[in-house]
Each structure stands twice: as C-alpha cells, then as structure tokens.
C-alpha cells in the first residue's frame, strides 16, 4: 500500500488510467505512489492529475524548475517526507545541481539565489507559515522583482497546492518510491 | 476584480463555462467570486471546479455539512476571510443552526459536538497546524469513533483542499460575495 | 448557568444590582451573561462593571466603535467565543457595517481601515501576541498617526482588559446570550 | 514619570487618594508606580484599585501567597518586567522563601510544589498561553485536586487580571519601584 | 573561507594541528570545514575537538550511529544546513541505509524505529524545542525503554552539543564540504 | 546530587581536579554544581571546563560582563533555572548593577543599553529563537555598531554555548548552588 490506509487501486484500472500509468513507468521508471494512492477512485485520481499537470507542467512564466523549487520550500516548512523526496529529486534533476536540491530541502535561505527567485520563495514560505498576514506589500515585492499578476497567481497556486498535498501525504503516511533517493545525486 | 490581481475573465466565456455560471446564479443567487477569479484561464477553472465538486459534492460517508464543517475549522485556523464567509454561510444553511456556524468560525472547541465530529475536526485541525506530527494513533482515533479508511481519506483531502484554497485566497486578497454575510442568520 | 461553574447569583439581588439589571433588560433586551456570571459576589460584579464602564463608555478620544474594534481584534486573536459574539455584534451595530464586524472577527488585516485605526489595531494585536516586545517605536507609530499619550493609555487599557476577559470567559466556558447572533446582520 | 507616557498625576490629589497613597508609603515604604501611573485620572485609578484589592486581598480559599504565585507565573510567561519585580518580591516576602520567588520568575516547573499548587499554576499558564484550548477536563483537573468552582473562578480571575496588567505595563514601559529589587532576598 | 567571517587559519598550523588535519584528509578525504573555521585560534579548535571527540567517539552505551541520529534530528529542527549535510552523510554511512538518513533529515517521525531509539529522539527533539518543559516523566520514559542515567546524560549532552553547533554554523554561514552530498547515497 | 541523574563524582577525584575544585571553593565560596555534575567522568569535565574557560575567561574584545550578559539573555529565552541563577548573579556582580541583572533575566528589551550591546543581545536572541533565519544582514548589523568578525565569532560561540548548557541543565534538572540567590543584590 502506498499509504497507511487500506484503499486498493481499482482493479482492473480503466484503459486510460492504465495507459497513463504505463507512460509513467516508461518516462519515470516508476508509477509515483501518489498516483497509486488516489487510484482507488478514478474520479479523484483524474481531478488530482488534472490540477497537478496544469500547475506543474502547463505554460507559465515560472520555469518547471522554479515550480519545483516552490514545491520543495513549502514541503520543507511542512516537513512532508513524501514531497521532499519526490520534488527534491526533481530540483536536483532539473537544475543539474544536487547541492541546490539539498539546500532547498534543508533551509532555502542558504541557497545562493537571485532576487527574483528569493522573493518568489519568500512569498511561498510566508503563504505556508502565515498566509493570513499577506497583504498588498507582499504582492508588490513580487512585482518589484519583475513578476506579473499572472505570475503571482501561479506562485500562489503552486504554493497552495503543496500545502494541500503535504498535508494529505502526512495525514495518510504516504510513502515515496524508493527510486527517488539516489536520483541525480 | 474578485482579487487584488488584475486577471480579467476570459471574454466571452466558453459556452460550457457560461452555462455553469448561469446555473450558479440561478441556484445560489450569485457567481462565487472564487470562480470568477479562476476564470482568466478556463483550464485552471475546470481543474479547480472538478476537484471542488468531487470533494464537496460527490458521494462520501461524510455528509455535506460535515465537509463544510471541516472547511470552516481549517479556514478559522488559517484566518481566511473568503473561506470563513462563504463556508460559514454554508454551515449555517446546511445545519439550520446559525450558532453552530459562528462557533466553528470562532473556536470549534466550544461547539457541542458528538465524539465522531469532534474527532474529525481535531484531525483536520492537527493537519492544518502540525501535519508533520500526524502518526498512526491519530488515524486510529478516527477509526475508533467509526470512520473507515475511505472516510479518513475524505477527511484528509477536504482538510488539505482548504489549506490550499485558504492560502490562495489570502495570497490574492480574494473577496467573498457580499450576499453571504446575511445568509441563514 | 452562564458558565461551566456552579456559582448561582446572589438571591435576591441587592436593589442597586437589580436596578442595573433591569436597565440592561430595557436597553439591550437582555442581561449580558457576563454580568450574571459575576453576580454570585456583588463586590466582584461591581469591580468588573466599574472598570468596564470606565473603559468602554467614559470620555475618551477613542470612539465607542474604536474601543469595540479593539475588543474584537483582541478577542479574535485569543479566539474567545463569548467576546467575539458580544463585541462583534457591537461593532456591527455601532458601525452600521455588518461586513466590518465579520472582518474584525475573522482577520482584521482584510478590513479597509485608515492609517489611524490600522495602527491602533496593530498595537492592540502586538500587545495580545507579544507584549514583551513592545518598545518605544511601537508607541511612536501611534503618535505619528495622531494619537496622544492619553490615547495610547486608552488603547493599551482596552486591549489589556479584553486580554483579561477573553481568558476569564474561556477558562469558565462563559456562554454569550443567543440574542447577539442575529443582531445587526 | 512611572511610564513612557506623559500623563502627570492629578495635582493636588483628592483627599481620599492622598490618604490611600499615604497608607502605601507607611505600609510599603513607597507608592507603587502602577498607582502613580493610573493617577492621572482618579476614576481609572479607583477602578483599578477596586479590582486589584478584591482579587488579591479579599476573602478567598486561595491564600494571598497563592494569588501572588499566579501573578508571577503569568508575568513570567508574558515577560513583564514590572509585574515580575513587584510580585516576585511579594512571593519572596509572603513565602519567606527567596528561592521560590526566583523559581516562579524563571520557570515554575522547577519549583517543588504539591499537586494542588502545581495544578493551579498549570491552569494559569494554559490560560496565558492558549486560553482558547481550555475545556472541561482542564477545570476537572482543578476539582480533582480539591478546588471548588468558586476557587476556579478566583484562579481564572487572578490569572486573567495579570494578563491585563502585564500588557498594560509592557505597552506603557511601566517602571517598577527600585525598592523591590533587594526586598526579602 | 569556510564561513562568512574573515578569520583565516593560523599559518603555519602548529605541528599537532597539522598532523590532526592530515589524519582527517587521509581518513575522511577532506578536512571538515568546521575544523578550518575554528583554526584561526588553536585553543578554540582544541576545545571544540576535545568536546566533539568525547561526545561522538568516546565510550558510551549509545552507538556511534545513535549519536549521529541525535545530531541529525536536532539539526533538522534547527534547520542547520552544515550539520544536516555532514551528519546526514554520517547516518547514511554508519547505517548503510540512505533512506534512514533522509527520513531523519526531513521528519524523524516517519522513520521505522524501535521504542528505544524513538524515545531517544523524542527526548532530543523536546530538548531542542522546549527544554524548559522537560521534567522527571521525560527522563523516566527513557529509563522505561532501558536507558541508564549515564545514557540519559549522553543523550542530553549530544543533543545539547548540536544545539550549540547548529547555532554557531547558522550564525556564521558555515559551508559544509561538497564531498558530503554524494556520500553513501 | 547536583542533577536528577544518579551519577556520583569519581571518588577520590584526581589530584588536578581536586585542586581545581579547591580553587573554586577559595575564590567563589563554592564548587558550582555544574562541575560536580560533570565530575562522574573526568574527561567530560575537562572538555567542559576547557571550552567554558576559553569562551568566558580568555582574551576577547567582549568584556567578561558582556559575555555574561549574553549568557543570561540566552538562558532567559530558554528559561533555564540553573543558568539564570548562576549567570544572573555574575551580571549583578560584574556590573555592580543588580537591576541590570534582573532586567536581563526577565526581558532584556527593558534594559537601557547602548546600540552596541543591544545589537549583540539581539543577535544572541535571534540565534536562540530562530538561528536558521540568520543571514548576512544580521552579521552586518553587528559590524555596523563596531564589532569585528572575530567579535561576531565570539558572540556566536558564547550564545551557542549557553544554548547547549541550558538544554543540558534543563534535561538533567541541574540545581544551582543556593549561594547564588543572595549574591550582589
């Protein structure tokens, strides 16, 4: 079981889901456990993957690496084992910089970032720790380093999303695939 | 604008979206501002509504009221104005008990709940405040008051979802529709 | 019983107290439960009402609404059900703006306030959360928006008072009168 | 000035106030600065002293020492210099145990207390740190070590009172009289 | 420079220090940057290494792995980049279990530990977060899983030591040697 | 026993240790309990005293009083009874200002310090509360009031050291010698 809950995958999977999982195996060498966890209910799986793919893979002025950086910083604050392992690997891979991945997992303030990325991660961190205290000057700080209102939306939604998945993963004791640990070290 | 970001709705809306908004107007007397906020990008709107509708309206052993109760308790901890207004109104309406809505907005511990609902809300609160500290005894406490593993999944995902939307709403200064304030008092 | 403690009111009440309670019934349509709670000991009741009336009703450069705004913001941080219900109603009534009452109950940072009132509420909030960190620059910020030293005293004492009553109310499970919930919505 | 605010005492003081201050000088060797601070407005001074004297000096099953112990523990958590100095001295004097005074100022958990006093101070500490989380089992724990409902009221009101005065003292930079420091060492 | 402070090593190093550094290079393949950081003053370096070697390498009922586990859990709570990198590598190496190292870096509660090691790490975590709240029942819990008073001393001193070094490393921006990142993955 | 752990001193003490203790008795009028606590293992005692003496007594641009001030502020935040008693006495003695000692024990923000000492204590406080958030501007603030990089090292190491000893003392219930309480009042 990918979580501590006894919720077996639909068996057999619908053809479209099976096809999606086959693509995962082919491209990633594994089916991420989060997908197996949701696969007890195909509607829930589809809602999750639709939102995930829109946020992390669709067009955005934020690079895929930047979105993964947000994912890791949020997950670091929430201490989510699943997401730190999976998205820490993604940062190492997309950046080609294993040390950057470690820095974001451990304490993003030690990473040598430019103003743009630092402001982006500070905003994501504040959203995670004290979202009720975000006010116009916080948004303005993002605009001041070059982010558009659309970019702010994307930062907020990626940071929001991992505040959801971190909590779902921790609440269900979701286990990351072992393959992640040695990737891109 | 429904938020502090300058992100106008797609104009004209695609026919399916327009139809969905018309149904909102008919049934709710308004188009919730969260939908207008996402409507600058129809894929994002659709991903949001698909997840929202699955979590809050699809079949579950949790009643619709219980799911709204979780929404309010999470939003109370995160002090999210938008979600407290919108989902506080939903609790008042679904329960027929305005005082219950106020209690959950202000401090759910004062509400006279049975063991089942109290355990459910305590779990949602812990997920919100300290998700990294959730362990097997927390899940077992839910099983002990009668929740199945599927129910635990639903509790975790509703609580997770509002930890996302609370943060998106606060990060973007999303404004709730004025109609909510006087509803079901 | 107005609280979880078994402390019945003095019976019969002394004539002056009975007269005071009759005035409450006439003017407010109820005797606030906090008064009934203290009425097991008339000296304690009198000490409480003397301080309350001096702070909330006596001459001050702070308007009665402003004093109630402080009451609600302090009570929101302390999540005191009794005081949020009673003083939230007072803000709605005195301001004629139900939405303002809700904003202060939920998260005062979303309320569209002028600099003066915002500074006043920030000071009350800091007093509530981290009074030991208040230093001269905090007082100066109040002076800079036009408050006199006497005004600062009044802000500090109103904020202090609700930090007392919030805790007494929560410690004794004091129940607000049901009449408040629907008032001035 | 006894605080950072420029609020001179009424001059001359009304005869009753002057008499009260003379008694202070005679009995305590000083006029406590908190009284001088309030003496810019005799109504406020009288409201304060009436509540103070009722709580700290009137009949109660809590000894005067126990009430001072609560004062110090609350003030320690709030790190209020004025109240720690003044009431720390009172604990040293009333107990004849300077070390007890130091323990309560620094960390009450190290003091060798019986179950009754430990429960009393734990309740006062929880009221100070997280009053919204107090529920019936907290009150029951006090009853289990022998406190009556009236005693619980007194504990709650003394703890509440110092949560007020700590904040007023810190907000106004109230200075304790130098005489306290060397008393009862 | 191994830190953000301009404090060059004594040059030349005294023969004993040079010999010690040569042994590091031979055994570890590097001179840990923490040693270079202290080497601007040989007395300080010697005091540090004497305490480090006594705590981490001298006889103890705690295995070297267990001492490193404490180091990582403390450093995780304090989010110390230097110590997480260096001692995370040590846990991976001594345990032969890279996943265990990652779990302790990210959230030790997800690691599948026996009662003894879990109690040990819970004690170290409480010392790190809220040492003032440690009382006899905390020590008794360690005795109950088999630790002697001497073992408790060792746990307390290892946990204490990394609360020192974490803070020194963060305060000086100490950089871990790059060699650690890929070790024992 | 100087702590709650049953760890008797080596008996007889080695001659050098006995001599060191005799000097303590002669100079201080007592053997500080922390030394007795470590004396169950002479290597551990020596490592501790070597580091302590280097930090607190060796050459530094920080005066001995300043180092003791840091000790007290760190211990105040950590609420360590042992260290507050012992080092509070040291501040009173070295400064000749009993009130300063009390201020640092209770809330260092109320002490009338110059910019240099205030910056030094703010840095020590931040190291204690949130070391992971220290960045270059924090160090620069120290340089701006005249501290050299070597001075910053000393501030960091003294503050770090008491974050260790506070935790060891609290974890073992270390008792300060009674002699401290009345010293230099």
JSON list of C-alpha atoms in Angstrom, two decimals, chain D residues 107 109 118, chain E residues 132-133 135:
[
{"chain": "D", "resi": 107, "resn": "UNK", "atom": "CA", "xyz": [10.49, 28.60, 35.23]},
{"chain": "D", "resi": 109, "resn": "UNK", "atom": "CA", "xyz": [8.18, 23.86, 36.56]},
{"chain": "D", "resi": 118, "resn": "UNK", "atom": "CA", "xyz": [1.04, 22.76, 40.54]},
{"chain": "E", "resi": 132, "resn": "UNK", "atom": "CA", "xyz": [12.25, 24.23, 29.87]},
{"chain": "E", "resi": 133, "resn": "UNK", "atom": "CA", "xyz": [9.34, 21.80, 29.82]},
{"chain": "E", "resi": 135, "resn": "UNK", "atom": "CA", "xyz": [10.56, 17.13, 33.79]}
]
